[in-house]
XYZ file of C-alpha atoms in Angstrom:
130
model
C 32.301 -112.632 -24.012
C 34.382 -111.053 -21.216
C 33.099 -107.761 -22.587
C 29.594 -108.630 -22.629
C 29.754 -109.474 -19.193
C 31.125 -106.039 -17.907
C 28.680 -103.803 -19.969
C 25.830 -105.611 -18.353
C 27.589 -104.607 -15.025
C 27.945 -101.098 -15.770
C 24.489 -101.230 -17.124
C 23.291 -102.248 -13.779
C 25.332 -100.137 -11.780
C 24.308 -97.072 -13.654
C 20.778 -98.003 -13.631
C 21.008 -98.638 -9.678
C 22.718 -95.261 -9.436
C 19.604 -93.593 -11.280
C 17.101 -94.676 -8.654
C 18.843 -93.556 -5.678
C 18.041 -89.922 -6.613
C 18.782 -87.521 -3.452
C 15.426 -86.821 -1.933
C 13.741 -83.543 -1.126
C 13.996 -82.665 2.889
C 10.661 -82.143 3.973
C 9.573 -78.355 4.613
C 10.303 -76.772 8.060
C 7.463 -74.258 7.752
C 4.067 -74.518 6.774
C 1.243 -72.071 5.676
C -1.471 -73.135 6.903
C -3.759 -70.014 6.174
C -3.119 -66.853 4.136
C -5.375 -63.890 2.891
C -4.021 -60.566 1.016
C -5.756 -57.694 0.310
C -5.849 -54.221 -0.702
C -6.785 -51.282 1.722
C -6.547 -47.895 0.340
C -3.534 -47.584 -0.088
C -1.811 -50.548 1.718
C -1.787 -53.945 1.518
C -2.403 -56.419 4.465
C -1.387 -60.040 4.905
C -2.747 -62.338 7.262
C -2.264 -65.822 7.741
C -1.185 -68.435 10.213
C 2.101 -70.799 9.714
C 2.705 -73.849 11.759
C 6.044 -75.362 12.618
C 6.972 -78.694 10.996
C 9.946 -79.324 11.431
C 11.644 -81.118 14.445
C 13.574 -78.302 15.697
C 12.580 -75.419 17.413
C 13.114 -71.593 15.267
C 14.079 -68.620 16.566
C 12.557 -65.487 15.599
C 10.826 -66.671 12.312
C 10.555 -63.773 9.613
C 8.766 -64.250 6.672
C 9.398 -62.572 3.643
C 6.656 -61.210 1.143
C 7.470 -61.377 -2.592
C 5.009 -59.216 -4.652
C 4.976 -60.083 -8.444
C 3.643 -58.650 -11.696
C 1.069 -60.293 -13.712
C 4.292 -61.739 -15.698
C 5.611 -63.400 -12.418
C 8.407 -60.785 -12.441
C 9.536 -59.750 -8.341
C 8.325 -56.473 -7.848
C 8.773 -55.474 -4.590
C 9.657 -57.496 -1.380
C 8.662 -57.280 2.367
C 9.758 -58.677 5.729
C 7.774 -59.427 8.526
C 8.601 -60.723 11.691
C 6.210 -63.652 12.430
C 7.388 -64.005 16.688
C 10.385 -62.947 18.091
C 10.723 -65.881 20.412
C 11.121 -69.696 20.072
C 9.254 -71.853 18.149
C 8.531 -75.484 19.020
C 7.619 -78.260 16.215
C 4.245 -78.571 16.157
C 3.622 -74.891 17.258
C 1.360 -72.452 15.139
C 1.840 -68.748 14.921
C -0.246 -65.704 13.313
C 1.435 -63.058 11.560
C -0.541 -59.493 10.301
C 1.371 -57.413 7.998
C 0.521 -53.794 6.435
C 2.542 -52.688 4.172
C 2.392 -49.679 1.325
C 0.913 -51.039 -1.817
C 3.388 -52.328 -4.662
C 2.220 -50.456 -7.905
C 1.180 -53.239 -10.369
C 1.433 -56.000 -8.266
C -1.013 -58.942 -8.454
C 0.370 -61.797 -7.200
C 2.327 -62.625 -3.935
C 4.479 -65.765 -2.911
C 6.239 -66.491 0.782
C 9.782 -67.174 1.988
C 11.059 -67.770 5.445
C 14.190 -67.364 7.541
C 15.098 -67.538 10.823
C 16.148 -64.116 12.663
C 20.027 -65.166 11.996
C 19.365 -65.098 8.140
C 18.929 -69.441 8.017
C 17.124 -69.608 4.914
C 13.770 -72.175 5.612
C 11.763 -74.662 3.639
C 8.331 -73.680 3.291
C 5.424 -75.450 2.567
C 2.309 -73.744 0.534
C 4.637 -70.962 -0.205
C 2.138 -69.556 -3.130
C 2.242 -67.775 -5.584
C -1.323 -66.618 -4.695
C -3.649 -63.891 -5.554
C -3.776 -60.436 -3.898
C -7.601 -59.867 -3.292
């Protein structure tokens, strides 16, 4: 009986345990508009990102991952975004040439702050070069 009693107990606890799962931080970054495509013999990347997270960033890069048709990283660029502050809320453009990446079809996004910070990004692709 005694044993009955603590294997429903552990039963419970575990169960418990399963639903507290660690949640996902919401993203920092967002894309809210993005357009790539091919100019002779460059590629340019426009778009807009907004803020969303409730601190301010400091010299937001992004980073442009060009992939094959298999989804394998060809080639990745950084762009500076703005070399100043960024408040929450606040939207920013970025425009980007850069030397086309033989065989490349697809892109995806990253962010970082100028120190190197690594940042969650919302909408981050992958998406189609045009």
């Amino acid at each position: 009986m005694r044993s009955l009693v603590v294997s429903i107990l552990l039963a419970s606890l575990c169960f418990a345990a399963q639903k507290k799962g660690k949640q996902t931080k919401p993203p920092e970054v967002a894309i809210t508009e993005v357009n790539c495509h091919r100019e002779g013999s460059d590629v340019i990347v426009d778009g807009r990102v907004t803020v969303t997270g409730d601190r301010p960033l400091k010299k937001l890069q992004l980073l442009i991952d060009f992939l094959g048709s298999d989804k394998q990283l060809l080639q990745t660029k950084r762009g500076e975004v703005d070399d100043g502050i960024l408040k929450p809320g606040e939207e920013a453009e970025f425009h980007m040439r850069v030397s086309d990446p033989i065989r490349a079809v697809m892109y995806s996004l990253r962010a970082e702050e100028g120190d190197g910070r690594e940042l969650r990004l919302d909408k981050a692709g992958p998406y189609a070069i045009e």
